[in-house]
Amino acid sequence: MTTTSYAPPRPAGVRLRRLSFEVVKFGVVGGSGVVVNLLVFNCLLHGLGSTPMAATVAASCVAMATNYLGFRFYAYRDRAARTRRQIALFFVFSGIGVAMESLLFYAGYHGAGLTGPLASNIAKALSILLASAFRFLVYRTWVFQHHARRR
C-alpha cells in the first residue's frame, strides 16, 4: 500500500500575503513595461510620425519582450521552468494581450476621438491597464505556474 503525503492547506493570511507580494512584483515588471510601451509609442507616433495603430502594436511588442525577461527572472523566478511550453504560452497570451490592447486603443483613439498628444497617451495607458488584468491572470495561472521547477 502506498501512502501519499499531502501538504496541509496554507492559512488564508499566508496566501493573501503571498498574493500581495506577487501583485507587487507583477506591478514592478508591468510598470517598467508600461514605461517602455509609452516611450516607444510616443517616439513612433509623435516623434517619427508612424500611424497610431502601427505605433501601438510595435510599442506593445517591444514591451512584451522586455516584460518576459522581467517576469522570467524577477517576478516569477521561483516558478520559471525555462521550457519551450512556457515561452510559447507567454508569447501566445501576450499576443492576445497585444490584440486586446490594440483594440482598446483603437476604440479610444478612433472611436472616442482621443487623438491629441495627451489624449492619445490616455487612450494608450487605459488600453494597457485593461489588458494587464487579463495578462496577470493568464501569466500566473498558465505560464508561470506554482508547480514549475527550475531546470
XYZ file of N, CA and C in Angstrom:
453
model
N 0.840 -1.169 0.000
C 0.000 0.000 0.000
C 0.888 1.236 0.000
N 0.609 2.153 -0.905
C 1.384 3.381 -0.968
C 0.652 4.478 -0.225
N 1.431 5.285 0.409
C 0.833 6.432 1.096
C 1.273 7.698 0.386
N 0.358 8.584 0.260
C 0.651 9.855 -0.386
C 0.600 10.936 0.667
N 1.605 11.723 0.695
C 1.673 12.803 1.667
C 1.149 14.091 1.025
N 0.217 14.698 1.677
C -0.336 15.960 1.200
C 0.046 17.066 2.163
N 0.445 18.174 1.609
C 0.768 19.321 2.457
C -0.525 19.936 2.968
N -0.551 20.318 4.229
C -1.771 20.945 4.741
C -2.001 22.291 4.045
N -3.251 22.695 3.907
C -3.528 23.972 3.250
C -2.906 25.123 4.042
N -2.469 26.120 3.327
C -1.873 27.282 3.974
C -2.973 28.159 4.554
N -2.691 28.789 5.688
C -3.677 29.711 6.247
C -3.964 30.863 5.278
N -5.152 31.415 5.390
C -5.577 32.483 4.479
C -4.625 33.674 4.519
N -4.117 34.014 5.685
C -3.190 35.146 5.801
C -1.912 34.932 5.009
N -1.397 33.717 5.025
C -0.178 33.392 4.282
C -0.449 33.483 2.782
N -1.596 32.943 2.346
C -1.945 33.011 0.919
C -2.140 34.452 0.470
N -2.796 35.252 1.299
C -3.026 36.655 0.958
C -1.715 37.422 0.868
N -0.813 37.176 1.807
C 0.494 37.850 1.790
C 1.281 37.444 0.546
N 1.251 36.163 0.210
C 1.967 35.682 -0.986
C 1.390 36.319 -2.248
N 0.052 36.374 -2.335
C -0.591 37.014 -3.480
C -0.246 38.503 -3.538
N -0.181 39.150 -2.387
C 0.172 40.577 -2.344
C 1.574 40.808 -2.893
N 2.531 39.968 -2.474
C 3.890 40.088 -2.996
C 3.928 39.831 -4.499
N 3.142 38.867 -4.936
C 3.086 38.551 -6.360
C 2.534 39.736 -7.153
N 1.487 40.371 -6.627
C 0.900 41.535 -7.292
C 1.913 42.670 -7.355
N 2.656 42.886 -6.278
C 3.676 43.951 -6.264
C 4.763 43.661 -7.298
N 5.261 42.433 -7.342
C 6.294 42.078 -8.327
C 5.754 42.215 -9.746
N 4.519 41.757 -9.963
C 3.895 41.919 -11.275
C 3.812 43.399 -11.616
N 3.475 44.219 -10.632
C 3.375 45.664 -10.844
C 4.709 46.306 -11.184
N 5.779 45.849 -10.538
C 7.111 46.392 -10.837
C 7.492 46.082 -12.284
N 7.342 44.820 -12.662
C 7.676 44.432 -14.040
C 6.704 45.095 -15.014
N 5.425 45.023 -14.694
C 4.429 45.634 -15.565
C 4.614 47.138 -15.677
N 4.957 47.785 -14.565
C 5.187 49.229 -14.591
C 6.353 49.604 -15.482
N 7.426 48.825 -15.412
C 8.554 49.101 -16.306
C 8.151 48.841 -17.751
N 7.305 47.826 -17.948
C 6.798 47.555 -19.296
C 5.918 48.684 -19.812
N 5.140 49.285 -18.928
C 4.303 50.434 -19.314
C 5.189 51.595 -19.746
N 6.255 51.841 -18.997
C 7.189 52.923 -19.351
C 7.797 52.659 -20.730
N 8.271 51.436 -20.945
C 8.834 51.076 -22.256
C 7.773 51.250 -23.337
N 6.578 50.753 -23.077
C 5.480 50.822 -24.033
C 5.173 52.274 -24.403
N 5.033 53.126 -23.408
C 4.703 54.531 -23.675
C 5.849 55.280 -24.362
N 7.081 54.984 -23.966
C 8.230 55.644 -24.608
C 8.320 55.277 -26.090
N 8.231 53.997 -26.380
C 8.303 53.553 -27.775
C 7.115 54.105 -28.562
N 5.921 54.043 -27.967
C 4.712 54.572 -28.596
C 4.875 56.042 -28.963
N 5.328 56.852 -28.009
C 5.475 58.285 -28.264
C 6.573 58.584 -29.274
N 7.663 57.844 -29.200
C 8.736 58.036 -30.194
C 8.225 57.737 -31.599
N 7.486 56.650 -31.727
C 6.994 56.264 -33.055
C 5.883 57.186 -33.551
N 4.894 57.462 -32.701
C 3.737 58.252 -33.135
C 4.053 59.735 -33.246
N 4.585 60.299 -32.183
C 4.775 61.748 -32.151
C 6.167 62.184 -32.616
N 7.140 61.276 -32.547
C 8.490 61.621 -32.976
C 8.776 61.281 -34.426
N 8.401 60.073 -34.824
C 8.717 59.601 -36.172
C 7.528 59.641 -37.121
N 6.351 59.985 -36.605
C 5.173 60.125 -37.465
C 4.557 58.829 -37.945
N 4.746 57.747 -37.204
C 4.107 56.479 -37.568
C 2.596 56.598 -37.410
N 1.884 55.680 -38.019
C 0.433 55.674 -37.832
C 0.129 55.243 -36.397
N -1.002 55.669 -35.853
C -1.330 55.327 -34.458
C -1.360 53.827 -34.186
N -1.964 53.052 -35.076
C -2.060 51.618 -34.837
C -0.707 50.924 -34.967
N 0.101 51.348 -35.919
C 1.446 50.768 -36.045
C 2.270 51.094 -34.804
N 2.147 52.316 -34.306
C 2.889 52.720 -33.114
C 2.457 51.923 -31.889
N 1.159 51.722 -31.724
C 0.694 50.997 -30.534
C 1.060 49.523 -30.590
N 0.950 48.901 -31.743
C 1.300 47.480 -31.865
C 2.809 47.285 -31.679
N 3.614 48.101 -32.318
C 5.072 47.974 -32.188
C 5.514 48.210 -30.742
N 4.962 49.233 -30.104
C 5.321 49.532 -28.718
C 4.924 48.388 -27.799
N 3.766 47.814 -28.027
C 3.298 46.688 -27.209
C 4.201 45.470 -27.385
N 4.656 45.241 -28.589
C 5.538 44.088 -28.850
C 6.907 44.264 -28.202
N 7.446 45.483 -28.246
C 8.730 45.743 -27.583
C 8.575 45.551 -26.079
N 7.495 46.086 -25.512
C 7.247 45.937 -24.078
C 7.045 44.469 -23.707
N 6.389 43.713 -24.568
C 6.156 42.292 -24.322
C 7.496 41.565 -24.180
N 8.428 41.859 -25.034
C 9.731 41.190 -24.974
C 10.481 41.554 -23.688
N 10.454 42.828 -23.307
C 11.142 43.215 -22.073
C 10.422 42.655 -20.846
N 9.107 42.571 -20.907
C 8.352 42.012 -19.788
C 8.664 40.532 -19.581
N 8.865 39.802 -20.660
C 9.183 38.389 -20.494
C 10.422 38.233 -19.614
N 11.429 39.026 -19.886
C 12.658 38.938 -19.093
C 12.396 39.275 -17.629
N 11.604 40.312 -17.391
C 11.283 40.693 -16.018
C 10.471 39.642 -15.287
N 9.497 39.064 -15.959
C 8.692 38.029 -15.319
C 9.518 36.774 -15.095
N 10.297 36.417 -16.068
C 11.077 35.184 -16.005
C 12.145 35.233 -14.924
N 12.845 36.363 -14.823
C 13.983 36.433 -13.919
C 13.709 37.176 -12.611
N 12.528 37.804 -12.483
C 12.242 38.529 -11.248
C 10.897 38.110 -10.638
N 9.823 38.461 -11.270
C 8.504 38.274 -10.660
C 8.165 36.807 -10.418
N 8.467 35.951 -11.389
C 8.116 34.540 -11.270
C 9.350 33.650 -11.341
N 10.465 34.125 -10.846
C 11.694 33.332 -10.945
C 11.589 32.017 -10.188
N 10.758 31.969 -9.140
C 10.585 30.718 -8.405
C 9.728 29.711 -9.164
N 9.047 30.170 -10.201
C 8.188 29.287 -10.996
C 8.719 29.086 -12.408
N 9.782 29.730 -12.727
C 10.271 29.724 -14.100
C 10.940 28.396 -14.432
N 10.400 27.700 -15.395
C 10.908 26.387 -15.759
C 11.762 26.408 -17.028
N 11.765 27.497 -17.744
C 12.527 27.627 -18.992
C 12.190 26.545 -20.005
N 10.962 26.229 -20.107
C 10.559 25.229 -21.088
C 10.052 25.923 -22.343
N 10.081 25.189 -23.429
C 9.522 25.734 -24.671
C 8.043 26.037 -24.493
N 7.367 25.177 -23.740
C 5.941 25.371 -23.491
C 5.693 26.700 -22.778
N 6.501 26.994 -21.754
C 6.340 28.239 -21.007
C 6.561 29.447 -21.914
N 7.592 29.404 -22.703
C 7.892 30.514 -23.602
C 6.779 30.661 -24.640
N 6.336 29.547 -25.192
C 5.257 29.592 -26.187
C 3.977 30.158 -25.576
N 3.615 29.681 -24.379
C 2.415 30.198 -23.722
C 2.528 31.691 -23.438
N 3.707 32.118 -22.985
C 3.893 33.539 -22.703
C 3.621 34.364 -23.960
N 4.207 33.975 -25.072
C 4.046 34.776 -26.277
C 2.655 34.633 -26.903
N 2.013 33.485 -26.748
C 0.632 33.350 -27.224
C -0.286 34.263 -26.419
N -0.211 34.166 -25.084
C -1.072 35.009 -24.253
C -0.703 36.486 -24.366
N 0.574 36.776 -24.530
C 0.984 38.164 -24.726
C 0.462 38.700 -26.055
N 0.464 37.848 -27.069
C -0.099 38.243 -28.360
C -1.577 38.564 -28.251
N -2.297 37.748 -27.484
C -3.712 38.036 -27.240
C -3.834 39.362 -26.486
N -2.947 39.578 -25.520
C -2.938 40.848 -24.783
C -2.658 42.032 -25.688
N -1.730 41.880 -26.633
C -1.433 42.945 -27.593
C -2.664 43.227 -28.453
N -3.353 42.181 -28.879
C -4.572 42.362 -29.678
C -5.642 43.091 -28.866
N -5.821 42.682 -27.603
C -6.794 43.360 -26.739
C -6.427 44.828 -26.562
N -5.159 45.061 -26.256
C -4.672 46.420 -26.044
C -4.864 47.263 -27.302
N -4.578 46.689 -28.450
C -4.714 47.415 -29.716
C -6.170 47.749 -30.021
N -7.063 46.800 -29.763
C -8.492 47.065 -29.986
C -9.007 48.133 -29.038
N -8.577 48.072 -27.791
C -8.984 49.091 -26.825
C -8.428 50.461 -27.207
N -7.169 50.489 -27.657
C -6.580 51.748 -28.102
C -7.348 52.290 -29.312
N -7.662 51.418 -30.249
C -8.405 51.824 -31.441
C -9.739 52.468 -31.041
N -10.422 51.839 -30.089
C -11.704 52.375 -29.627
C -11.534 53.759 -29.007
N -10.468 53.949 -28.254
C -10.234 55.260 -27.644
C -9.772 56.299 -28.639
N -8.833 55.908 -29.485
C -8.233 56.856 -30.430
C -9.218 57.226 -31.539
N -9.754 56.234 -32.201
C -10.645 56.495 -33.332
C -12.109 56.636 -32.898
N -12.544 55.787 -31.973
C -13.942 55.811 -31.553
C -14.287 56.981 -30.657
N -13.452 57.234 -29.653
C -13.723 58.315 -28.699
C -13.023 59.618 -29.077
N -12.224 59.589 -30.126
C -11.561 60.808 -30.593
C -10.413 61.291 -29.724
N -9.760 60.373 -29.008
C -8.615 60.741 -28.171
C -7.361 60.773 -29.048
N -7.227 61.843 -29.827
C -6.205 61.866 -30.871
C -5.031 62.809 -30.615
N -5.139 63.737 -29.728
C -4.025 64.652 -29.460
C -2.918 63.961 -28.700
N -1.788 64.637 -28.509
C -0.666 64.012 -27.795
C -1.049 63.531 -26.384
N -1.703 64.347 -25.596
C -2.106 63.921 -24.256
C -3.224 62.889 -24.326
N -4.210 63.141 -25.162
C -5.350 62.232 -25.277
C -4.933 60.858 -25.789
N -4.007 60.809 -26.741
C -3.562 59.507 -27.260
C -2.816 58.725 -26.188
N -2.094 59.432 -25.322
C -1.406 58.757 -24.218
C -2.397 58.244 -23.177
N -3.479 58.974 -22.964
C -4.521 58.499 -22.058
C -5.166 57.236 -22.634
N -5.471 57.265 -23.937
C -6.052 56.074 -24.585
C -5.087 54.898 -24.490
N -3.813 55.146 -24.709
C -2.805 54.080 -24.641
C -2.690 53.539 -23.220
N -2.624 54.419 -22.236
C -2.492 53.988 -20.842
C -3.707 53.179 -20.391
N -4.893 53.614 -20.760
C -6.100 52.870 -20.398
C -6.135 51.499 -21.066
N -5.702 51.444 -22.309
C -5.695 50.153 -23.004
C -4.684 49.200 -22.360
N -3.546 49.720 -21.929
C -2.545 48.899 -21.242
C -3.117 48.388 -19.921
N -3.735 49.270 -19.169
C -4.286 48.911 -17.864
C -5.330 47.798 -17.985
N -6.244 47.944 -18.911
C -7.303 46.943 -19.065
C -6.750 45.602 -19.548
N -5.808 45.627 -20.480
C -5.226 44.378 -20.977
C -4.337 43.720 -19.915
N -3.804 44.510 -18.988
C -2.937 43.965 -17.940
C -3.677 43.049 -16.975
N -4.938 43.310 -16.732
C -5.724 42.428 -15.860
C -5.774 41.021 -16.465
N -6.014 40.955 -17.764
C -6.013 39.673 -18.471
C -4.642 39.013 -18.354
N -3.584 39.784 -18.602
C -2.229 39.235 -18.574
C -1.886 38.670 -17.200
N -2.218 39.407 -16.149
C -1.918 38.933 -14.800
C -2.544 37.561 -14.559
N -3.794 37.429 -14.900
C -4.497 36.165 -14.659
C -3.897 35.003 -15.453
N -3.625 35.217 -16.724
C -3.120 34.096 -17.528
C -1.660 33.787 -17.243
N -0.844 34.797 -16.947
C 0.565 34.520 -16.649
C 0.682 33.686 -15.384
N -0.040 34.072 -14.344
C 0.091 33.359 -13.073
C -0.600 32.000 -13.118
N -1.614 31.859 -13.941
C -2.378 30.616 -13.982
C -1.769 29.585 -14.930
N -1.351 30.022 -16.117
C -0.906 29.057 -17.120
C 0.563 29.156 -17.522
N 1.141 30.331 -17.457
C 2.512 30.467 -17.940
C 3.524 30.184 -16.837
N 3.425 30.921 -15.731
C 4.365 30.760 -14.623
C 3.617 30.091 -13.469
N 3.422 28.794 -13.589
C 2.621 28.042 -12.621
C 3.397 27.773 -11.342
N 2.656 27.586 -10.255
C 3.281 27.323 -8.954
C 4.150 26.076 -8.956
N 3.732 25.033 -9.651
C 4.447 23.770 -9.591
C 5.645 23.695 -10.531
N 5.895 24.760 -11.293
C 7.054 24.740 -12.203
C 8.342 24.721 -11.395
N 9.288 23.979 -11.870
C 10.580 23.884 -11.175
C 11.682 24.381 -12.084
N 12.734 24.889 -11.463
C 13.884 25.342 -12.246
C 14.603 24.150 -12.848
N 15.117 24.391 -14.036
C 15.882 23.317 -14.704
C 17.228 23.827 -15.093
